[in-house]
Short mmCIF file of C-alpha atoms and ligand atoms in Angstrom, two decimals:
data_model
loop_
_atom_site.label_atom_id
_atom_site.label_comp_id
_atom_site.label_asym_id
_atom_site.label_seq_id
_atom_site.Cartn_x
_atom_site.Cartn_y
_atom_site.Cartn_z
CA MET F 53 196.94 -24.76 113.66
CA THR F 54 194.58 -22.13 113.38
CA THR F 55 195.84 -18.43 113.88
CA LEU F 56 194.14 -16.54 116.64
CA SER F 57 192.81 -13.19 115.48
CA VAL F 58 193.57 -10.33 117.66
CA ALA F 59 190.64 -9.60 119.66
CA SER F 60 189.78 -6.29 121.42
CA ASN F 61 188.29 -5.02 124.60
CA GLN F 62 185.18 -4.02 122.57
CA SER F 63 182.87 -6.89 122.67
CA PRO F 64 181.13 -7.50 119.38
CA THR F 65 177.77 -6.31 121.16
CA GLY F 66 179.13 -2.88 121.61
CA LEU F 67 179.51 -3.19 125.25
CA ASP F 68 182.53 -1.59 126.71
CA ILE F 69 184.10 -4.49 128.40
CA HIS F 70 187.20 -2.46 129.30
CA ALA F 71 185.12 0.06 131.32
CA ILE F 72 183.22 -2.68 133.02
CA ARG F 73 186.48 -4.30 134.12
CA GLN F 74 187.60 -0.97 135.67
CA ASP F 75 184.56 -1.60 138.21
CA PHE F 76 186.26 -5.16 139.41
CA PRO F 77 189.59 -3.93 140.74
CA ILE F 78 190.98 -7.59 141.60
CA LEU F 79 191.08 -8.29 137.77
CA ALA F 80 194.04 -5.77 137.30
CA GLN F 81 196.74 -7.80 138.71
CA GLN F 82 199.51 -10.10 137.89
CA VAL F 83 199.72 -13.65 138.81
CA ASN F 84 202.62 -15.64 138.35
CA GLY F 85 204.10 -12.64 136.34
CA LYS F 86 201.34 -12.67 133.99
CA PRO F 87 198.11 -10.69 133.73
CA LEU F 88 195.47 -12.50 135.64
CA VAL F 89 192.98 -14.19 133.46
CA TYR F 90 190.27 -15.06 135.91
CA LEU F 91 187.99 -18.07 134.44
CA ASP F 92 186.78 -19.63 137.53
CA ASN F 93 183.43 -17.50 137.83
CA GLY F 94 181.50 -20.74 138.56
CA ALA F 95 183.22 -21.42 141.76
CA SER F 96 182.84 -17.73 142.73
CA ALA F 97 182.59 -14.54 140.97
CA GLN F 98 184.50 -11.27 141.55
CA LYS F 99 183.14 -8.34 143.32
CA PRO F 100 182.51 -4.87 141.78
CA VAL F 101 183.69 -1.46 143.95
CA ALA F 102 179.96 -0.91 144.21
CA VAL F 103 179.68 -3.86 146.52
CA LEU F 104 182.91 -3.36 148.39
CA ASP F 105 181.81 0.40 148.94
CA ALA F 106 178.36 -0.41 150.01
CA MET F 107 179.89 -2.88 152.67
CA GLU F 108 182.48 -0.48 153.88
CA ARG F 109 179.90 2.31 154.15
CA TYR F 110 177.58 0.26 155.90
CA TYR F 111 180.33 -0.66 158.66
CA ARG F 112 181.51 2.96 158.65
CA GLU F 113 178.27 4.94 158.86
CA MET F 114 175.37 2.47 160.07
CA HIS F 115 176.45 -0.61 161.82
CA SER F 116 174.35 -2.01 164.59
CA ASN F 117 172.19 -4.88 165.32
CA VAL F 118 168.86 -4.93 163.32
CA HIS F 119 165.10 -5.22 164.26
CA ARG F 120 165.82 -3.79 167.78
CA GLY F 121 164.44 -0.58 167.20
CA ALA F 122 166.13 1.13 170.18
CA HIS F 123 168.34 4.04 168.39
CA THR F 124 169.24 5.65 165.27
CA LEU F 125 172.16 3.40 164.02
CA GLY F 126 169.81 0.35 164.74
CA ASP F 127 167.15 1.97 162.39
CA ARG F 128 169.90 2.82 159.66
CA ALA F 129 171.09 -0.84 159.77
CA THR F 130 167.54 -2.38 159.70
CA VAL F 131 166.53 -0.07 156.84
CA ALA F 132 169.68 -1.10 154.77
CA PHE F 133 169.14 -4.75 155.59
CA GLU F 134 165.30 -4.86 154.70
CA GLY F 135 166.23 -2.65 151.69
CA ALA F 136 168.37 -5.48 150.33
CA ARG F 137 165.73 -7.98 150.92
CA GLU F 138 163.38 -5.84 148.90
CA THR F 139 166.01 -5.56 146.18
CA VAL F 140 166.19 -9.46 146.26
CA ARG F 141 162.36 -9.61 146.02
CA ALA F 142 162.41 -7.47 142.79
CA PHE F 143 165.16 -9.25 141.28
CA LEU F 144 163.36 -12.42 141.43
CA ASN F 145 160.03 -10.85 140.93
CA ALA F 146 158.67 -12.61 143.96
CA ALA F 147 155.37 -11.33 145.37
CA SER F 148 156.38 -10.66 149.01
CA THR F 149 159.47 -9.92 150.91
CA ARG F 150 157.93 -12.53 153.31
CA GLN F 151 159.06 -15.06 150.67
CA ILE F 152 162.79 -13.97 150.85
CA ILE F 153 164.81 -15.62 153.40
CA TRP F 154 168.28 -14.97 154.15
CA THR F 155 170.63 -18.07 154.43
CA ARG F 156 174.43 -18.88 154.23
CA GLY F 157 174.13 -19.69 150.51
CA THR F 158 172.48 -22.04 148.20
CA THR F 159 173.58 -24.99 150.39
CA GLU F 160 172.02 -23.84 153.42
CA ALA F 161 168.82 -22.83 151.65
CA ILE F 162 168.46 -26.36 150.32
CA ASN F 163 169.18 -27.95 153.68
CA LEU F 164 166.49 -25.54 155.14
CA VAL F 165 163.81 -26.87 152.67
CA ALA F 166 164.64 -30.57 152.94
CA ASN F 167 164.44 -30.25 156.98
CA GLY F 168 161.24 -28.17 156.47
CA LEU F 169 159.76 -30.69 154.30
CA ALA F 170 160.51 -33.68 156.66
CA PRO F 171 156.99 -33.93 158.23
CA ARG F 172 155.25 -34.27 154.70
CA LEU F 173 157.32 -37.28 153.99
CA ARG F 174 156.54 -41.10 154.61
CA ALA F 175 158.40 -44.26 154.10
CA GLY F 176 158.56 -45.01 150.42
CA ASP F 177 157.96 -41.55 149.25
CA GLU F 178 160.30 -40.47 146.44
CA ILE F 179 162.44 -37.25 145.97
CA LEU F 180 163.42 -36.80 142.18
CA VAL F 181 166.76 -35.44 141.47
CA SER F 182 168.75 -35.25 138.25
CA ARG F 183 172.05 -36.83 137.69
CA MET F 184 173.67 -33.39 136.95
CA GLU F 185 173.17 -31.96 140.40
CA HIS F 186 175.66 -30.28 142.63
CA HIS F 187 176.11 -32.44 145.71
CA ALA F 188 174.45 -29.55 147.54
CA ASN F 189 171.21 -30.80 145.67
CA ILE F 190 171.84 -34.46 146.49
CA VAL F 191 173.13 -34.86 149.86
CA PRO F 192 170.47 -32.98 151.92
CA TRP F 193 167.88 -35.11 150.08
CA GLN F 194 169.75 -38.34 151.02
CA MET F 195 169.77 -37.14 154.57
CA LEU F 196 165.97 -36.51 154.50
CA ALA F 197 165.60 -39.78 153.12
CA GLU F 198 167.64 -41.54 155.86
CA ARG F 199 165.26 -39.70 158.38
CA THR F 200 161.91 -40.41 156.81
CA GLY F 201 162.49 -43.59 154.96
CA ALA F 202 161.85 -41.86 151.55
CA LYS F 203 163.96 -42.74 148.60
CA VAL F 204 166.15 -40.36 146.45
CA VAL F 205 165.62 -41.46 142.76
CA PRO F 206 167.89 -40.07 140.18
CA PHE F 207 166.61 -39.31 136.59
CA GLY F 208 168.76 -39.47 133.40
CA ILE F 209 170.65 -37.11 131.26
CA THR F 210 171.67 -37.44 127.70
CA PRO F 211 175.30 -37.77 126.48
CA GLU F 212 175.16 -34.14 125.60
CA GLY F 213 174.56 -33.23 129.14
CA GLU F 214 170.94 -32.38 128.62
CA LEU F 215 168.18 -33.65 131.08
CA ASP F 216 166.56 -36.85 129.65
CA LEU F 217 163.04 -35.84 129.61
CA GLU F 218 161.69 -39.40 128.79
CA SER F 219 163.43 -40.59 131.85
CA PHE F 220 161.90 -37.64 133.86
CA ASP F 221 158.51 -38.63 132.76
CA GLN F 222 158.89 -42.21 133.25
CA LEU F 223 160.22 -41.62 136.89
CA LEU F 224 157.75 -38.91 137.90
CA GLY F 225 155.15 -41.17 139.71
CA GLU F 226 152.58 -41.78 142.24
CA ARG F 227 155.14 -41.87 144.96
CA THR F 228 157.16 -38.65 143.85
CA ARG F 229 156.59 -35.96 146.58
CA ILE F 230 159.73 -33.47 145.76
CA LEU F 231 161.54 -32.53 142.50
CA ALA F 232 164.95 -31.10 143.20
CA VAL F 233 166.65 -29.76 140.05
CA THR F 234 169.33 -27.37 139.07
CA HIS F 235 168.56 -24.54 136.74
CA VAL F 236 171.93 -24.42 135.22
CA SER F 237 174.55 -27.22 135.72
CA ASN F 238 177.69 -26.07 137.19
CA ALA F 239 179.82 -28.61 135.67
CA LEU F 240 178.49 -28.57 132.26
CA GLY F 241 176.81 -25.30 131.78
CA THR F 242 173.47 -26.63 130.61
CA VAL F 243 170.44 -24.51 131.01
CA ASN F 244 167.52 -26.66 132.06
CA PRO F 245 163.73 -26.30 130.99
CA ILE F 246 162.61 -25.65 134.35
CA ARG F 247 159.29 -24.05 133.49
CA GLU F 248 158.40 -27.25 131.69
CA LEU F 249 159.80 -29.48 134.41
CA VAL F 250 157.99 -27.48 137.20
CA ALA F 251 154.64 -27.56 135.08
CA LYS F 252 154.83 -31.30 134.90
CA ALA F 253 155.76 -31.74 138.55
CA LYS F 254 153.05 -29.63 139.63
CA ALA F 255 150.29 -31.31 137.49
CA ALA F 256 151.36 -34.48 139.45
CA GLY F 257 151.06 -32.57 142.88
CA VAL F 258 154.99 -32.51 143.37
CA ILE F 259 156.89 -29.87 145.45
CA THR F 260 159.43 -28.37 143.22
CA VAL F 261 163.02 -27.14 144.27
CA VAL F 262 165.06 -25.07 142.07
CA ASP F 263 168.71 -24.73 142.66
CA GLY F 264 169.46 -21.34 141.03
CA ALA F 265 173.34 -20.96 142.08
CA GLN F 266 174.55 -21.04 138.53
CA ALA F 267 171.72 -19.34 136.69
CA VAL F 268 171.45 -16.09 138.42
CA PRO F 269 174.85 -14.82 137.44
CA HIS F 270 173.80 -15.16 133.78
CA TYR F 271 169.86 -14.68 133.93
CA GLN F 272 167.42 -12.75 136.05
CA PRO F 273 164.69 -15.59 136.82
CA ASP F 274 161.18 -14.72 137.27
CA VAL F 275 159.86 -16.92 140.06
CA GLN F 276 156.37 -16.25 139.42
CA ALA F 277 156.80 -17.21 135.77
CA LEU F 278 158.57 -20.33 136.61
CA ASP F 279 156.00 -21.31 139.38
CA CYS F 280 158.34 -23.25 141.38
CA ASP F 281 157.84 -23.59 145.05
CA PHE F 282 161.37 -23.00 146.05
CA TYR F 283 164.42 -21.23 144.33
CA ALA F 284 167.76 -20.97 145.85
CA PHE F 285 171.14 -19.14 145.28
CA SER F 286 174.15 -17.77 146.77
CA SER F 287 175.35 -14.33 146.51
CA HIS F 288 179.10 -15.12 146.12
CA LYS F 289 178.39 -16.34 142.45
CA LEU F 290 176.20 -13.17 141.69
CA PHE F 291 179.16 -10.64 142.25
CA GLY F 292 178.27 -10.19 145.93
CA PRO F 293 179.93 -11.07 149.11
CA THR F 294 180.42 -14.57 150.60
CA GLY F 295 178.58 -15.67 153.64
CA ILE F 296 174.87 -15.05 152.40
CA GLY F 297 172.59 -16.53 149.99
CA VAL F 298 168.57 -16.57 149.57
CA LEU F 299 165.81 -19.05 149.66
CA TYR F 300 162.72 -18.11 148.07
CA GLY F 301 159.60 -19.91 148.86
CA LYS F 302 155.94 -20.02 148.24
CA GLU F 303 154.09 -18.66 151.35
CA ASP F 304 151.81 -21.39 152.17
CA LEU F 305 154.72 -24.05 152.17
CA LEU F 306 156.99 -21.88 154.30
CA ASN F 307 154.26 -21.07 156.82
CA GLU F 308 153.67 -24.78 157.07
CA MET F 309 157.25 -25.70 157.55
CA PRO F 310 158.83 -26.05 160.91
CA PRO F 311 161.75 -23.63 161.85
CA TRP F 312 165.13 -24.63 160.85
CA GLN F 313 167.09 -23.29 163.94
CA GLY F 314 165.83 -21.96 167.24
CA GLY F 315 167.10 -18.75 168.89
CA GLY F 316 166.55 -14.98 168.89
CA GLU F 317 164.84 -13.19 166.01
CA MET F 318 162.76 -16.43 164.97
CA ILE F 319 160.23 -16.30 167.95
CA GLU F 320 157.05 -14.47 168.82
CA ARG F 321 157.03 -15.30 172.27
CA VAL F 322 159.07 -17.85 174.51
CA SER F 323 158.27 -19.05 177.71
CA PHE F 324 159.10 -22.69 179.23
CA GLU F 325 155.28 -23.54 178.81
CA ARG F 326 155.09 -22.68 175.06
CA THR F 327 157.19 -20.91 172.45
CA THR F 328 155.79 -19.49 169.23
CA TRP F 329 157.18 -18.68 165.98
CA ASN F 330 157.83 -15.22 164.51
CA VAL F 331 156.22 -14.45 161.25
CA LEU F 332 157.78 -14.93 157.60
CA PRO F 333 160.43 -14.39 156.85
CA TYR F 334 161.79 -14.25 160.30
CA LYS F 335 160.82 -17.82 161.46
CA PHE F 336 163.69 -18.95 159.43
CA GLU F 337 166.27 -16.43 160.46
CA ALA F 338 167.55 -17.28 163.93
CA GLY F 339 170.25 -15.09 165.63
CA THR F 340 171.98 -11.94 164.26
CA PRO F 341 172.08 -12.01 160.42
CA ALA F 342 174.70 -11.27 158.04
CA ILE F 343 173.82 -7.67 157.75
CA ALA F 344 176.72 -6.30 155.90
CA GLU F 345 176.61 -9.23 153.49
CA ALA F 346 173.13 -8.62 152.90
CA VAL F 347 173.72 -4.98 152.01
CA GLY F 348 176.52 -6.10 149.81
CA LEU F 349 174.26 -8.42 147.77
CA GLY F 350 171.68 -5.60 147.29
CA ALA F 351 174.57 -3.59 146.03
CA ALA F 352 175.64 -6.49 143.62
CA ILE F 353 172.08 -6.55 142.22
CA ASP F 354 171.64 -2.89 141.96
CA TYR F 355 175.30 -2.95 139.97
CA LEU F 356 173.80 -5.47 137.54
CA SER F 357 170.63 -3.55 137.19
CA SER F 358 172.78 -0.49 136.12
CA LEU F 359 174.15 -2.52 133.16
CA ASP F 360 172.50 -3.60 130.00
CA ARG F 361 171.66 -7.25 130.85
CA PRO F 362 170.67 -8.45 127.46
CA ALA F 363 173.91 -7.03 126.10
CA LEU F 364 175.78 -8.82 128.86
CA GLU F 365 174.08 -12.04 127.84
CA ALA F 366 175.08 -11.40 124.26
CA ALA F 367 178.50 -10.88 125.03
CA GLU F 368 178.65 -14.12 127.10
CA ALA F 369 177.20 -16.09 124.41
CA ASP F 370 179.88 -14.64 122.18
CA LEU F 371 182.54 -15.80 124.55
CA LEU F 372 181.11 -19.24 124.54
CA THR F 373 180.90 -19.34 120.72
CA ARG F 374 184.67 -18.25 120.42
CA ALA F 375 185.70 -21.02 123.03
CA ASN F 376 183.80 -23.63 121.23
CA GLN F 377 185.25 -22.48 117.94
CA LEU F 378 188.68 -22.89 119.33
CA VAL F 379 188.30 -26.27 120.85
CA GLU F 380 189.70 -28.01 117.53
CA THR F 381 192.97 -25.99 117.80
CA VAL F 382 193.97 -28.17 120.81
CA PRO F 383 194.82 -31.69 119.57
CA GLY F 384 193.05 -34.41 121.81
CA MET F 385 190.97 -31.69 123.34
CA SER F 386 187.02 -32.65 123.73
CA VAL F 387 184.22 -30.85 125.56
CA ILE F 388 181.95 -32.67 128.13
CA GLY F 389 178.59 -31.13 128.04
CA THR F 390 177.61 -29.90 124.51
CA ALA F 391 173.81 -29.02 125.37
CA ARG F 392 172.17 -26.72 122.84
CA ASN F 393 171.28 -24.00 125.55
CA LYS F 394 174.32 -23.28 127.75
CA VAL F 395 175.93 -20.52 129.81
CA PRO F 396 179.44 -19.75 129.05
CA VAL F 397 181.18 -22.76 130.70
CA ILE F 398 183.27 -25.40 129.27
CA SER F 399 184.36 -28.52 131.02
CA PHE F 400 186.98 -30.40 128.92
CA LYS F 401 189.62 -32.98 128.99
CA ILE F 402 192.86 -33.30 126.66
CA GLU F 403 194.09 -36.68 125.94
CA GLY F 404 197.36 -37.29 127.74
CA LEU F 405 196.94 -34.95 130.46
CA HIS F 406 195.42 -34.90 133.97
CA PRO F 407 192.62 -32.27 134.66
CA SER F 408 194.63 -31.12 137.75
CA ASP F 409 197.86 -30.69 135.68
CA ILE F 410 196.03 -28.75 133.23
CA GLY F 411 194.97 -26.42 136.10
CA THR F 412 198.50 -26.13 137.62
CA LEU F 413 200.14 -25.22 133.99
CA LEU F 414 197.35 -22.73 133.32
CA ASP F 415 197.82 -21.07 136.62
CA GLN F 416 201.67 -20.86 135.93
CA GLN F 417 200.33 -18.61 133.09
CA GLY F 418 198.15 -16.47 135.11
CA ILE F 419 195.08 -18.12 134.14
CA ALA F 420 192.67 -19.37 136.84
CA ILE F 421 190.27 -22.27 136.01
CA ARG F 422 188.87 -25.20 138.32
CA THR F 423 189.47 -28.85 138.04
CA GLY F 424 188.03 -31.72 139.84
CA HIS F 425 184.82 -33.33 140.01
CA HIS F 426 183.03 -29.92 140.65
CA CYS F 427 181.04 -31.27 143.57
CA ALA F 428 178.96 -33.40 140.85
CA MET F 429 180.58 -36.93 141.38
CA PRO F 430 177.42 -38.96 140.11
CA LEU F 431 177.72 -36.62 136.97
CA MET F 432 181.40 -37.57 136.58
CA ASP F 433 180.64 -41.14 136.93
CA PHE F 434 178.12 -40.77 134.28
CA TYR F 435 180.71 -39.68 131.88
CA GLY F 436 183.30 -42.22 133.31
CA VAL F 437 186.02 -39.34 134.20
CA PRO F 438 187.42 -38.61 137.72
CA GLY F 439 187.04 -35.01 136.85
CA THR F 440 187.24 -32.38 134.31
CA ALA F 441 188.99 -29.10 133.74
CA ARG F 442 186.29 -26.27 133.66
CA ALA F 443 186.59 -22.75 132.45
CA SER F 444 183.77 -20.67 133.49
CA PHE F 445 183.15 -17.23 132.10
CA ALA F 446 181.57 -13.99 133.58
CA PHE F 447 180.48 -10.91 131.51
CA TYR F 448 183.77 -9.04 132.42
CA ASN F 449 185.72 -11.69 130.41
CA THR F 450 187.15 -10.76 127.10
CA GLN F 451 187.32 -12.32 123.77
CA ASP F 452 191.03 -11.77 124.23
CA GLU F 453 191.04 -13.82 127.43
CA VAL F 454 189.44 -16.72 125.56
CA ASP F 455 192.14 -16.64 122.80
CA GLN F 456 194.77 -16.49 125.79
CA LEU F 457 193.47 -19.52 127.38
CA PHE F 458 193.59 -21.56 124.14
CA THR F 459 197.13 -20.37 123.24
CA ALA F 460 198.02 -21.45 126.62
CA LEU F 461 196.21 -24.70 126.08
CA GLN F 462 197.97 -25.42 122.77
CA LYS F 463 201.16 -24.81 124.42
CA ILE F 464 200.63 -27.11 127.17
CA GLN F 465 199.44 -29.91 125.03
CA ARG F 466 202.30 -29.47 122.80
CA LEU F 467 204.86 -29.73 125.67
CA PHE F 468 203.08 -32.22 128.04
CA ALA F 469 200.48 -34.41 126.41
N1 LIG P 16 174.48 -25.61 143.39
C1 LIG P 16 175.19 -25.43 142.35
C2 LIG P 16 174.57 -25.63 141.11
C3 LIG P 16 176.71 -25.01 142.51
O1 LIG P 16 177.18 -24.73 141.46
C4 LIG P 16 177.14 -24.87 143.83
C5 LIG P 16 178.46 -24.30 144.05
C6 LIG P 16 176.26 -24.80 144.87
C7 LIG P 16 174.88 -25.40 144.82
C8 LIG P 16 176.75 -24.69 146.11
O2 LIG P 16 176.78 -23.28 146.47
P1 LIG P 16 177.32 -22.80 147.84
O3 LIG P 16 177.44 -21.11 147.59
O4 LIG P 16 176.22 -23.00 148.97
O5 LIG P 16 178.77 -23.26 148.22
N2 LIG P 16 179.36 -24.67 142.97
C9 LIG P 16 180.74 -24.51 142.90
C10 LIG P 16 181.35 -24.84 141.69
O6 LIG P 16 180.83 -24.98 140.69
N3 LIG P 16 182.63 -24.57 141.98
O7 LIG P 16 182.90 -24.34 143.24
C11 LIG P 16 181.60 -24.09 143.87
#
């Protein structure tokens, strides 16, 4: 067995991870009598004090409803809420805040687009999706297909877990109307060549929808450079609160799309004869929005911007390298998803052990991972497994924690496999 070297809190990139960890109070606790090692960031990431404080300050000092304009608190809340929208716009490099629509998360954002594109679809039209999508980027399209007579067409992936571009080229055809694809795979960690796919789809007149849920915690996407029509993400995976997410869209398409829900905020004028819609982005934001959550997401992005993001990326790459190096120290362990370009995620199996048992045994040692199908059942079918164990890292994880994971896996394998 390879001996594990003693790792320190100092990342090889020179970042002081120990200092960064102080910003995430939840990490400094014991779970089952052991220091918590949180490696389930793909499911949801932890929140820095900056986010907790911003939300508390919002509720203590400025809460009221937004866009009512009647009094000072209402103005403060509106300024904070719309300020967060501007922060998201800058984060994505979108041209205008009219293109930034608040949703409950990635799932709602994709459902909104699917609903909005319904009038464009005819029977026999095709919606191209990859075989590595999360259910949130499959099921809304199946529901849309059901409504319109269109067809969901999956394109292939390679055994390494990269998109099969030949399959994509073959299936992108005359009937294709929509391409829905993930920027980064949640179950495999693969980073997809979105720019290339979008360029090909656009050349064929196809609308492009990118699921950015797993990309934004690791990269700052530039929606103008990607040139996609829609880009969706969730705040809670980006170190912000739950309950809010973002849909970015091209303005001409957003203007063309019918509203998603009816109610207050989204109207210009209501009468029983004729109701007209509000302008973007409010047309898609019926009802009182998640104001504190928007403020919290803005604070999460500001916090990230205050860090050296290239250094964070390098530190994450080092975590993945270390994890990959240690795989061979666990007999019978194999990684599913070995793409050349990956975020720090390893999905794995160990011969003789059920993934859920691996999860439970790790939890007893304070180590949190996720096990199961990761809401990507077609992908699990492709690999012929019911599920995997998945460790997903964030920049606040240390090399030491990677070592602890593998020490624990070695022990579990020895005792139970
Ligand atoms: N798309 C991808 C690629 C995801 O990873 C997830 C959530 C979603 C969409 C849905 O996001 P939501 O915030 O609307 O729920 N993925 C995971 C995961 O990998 N483990 O738990 C949730």
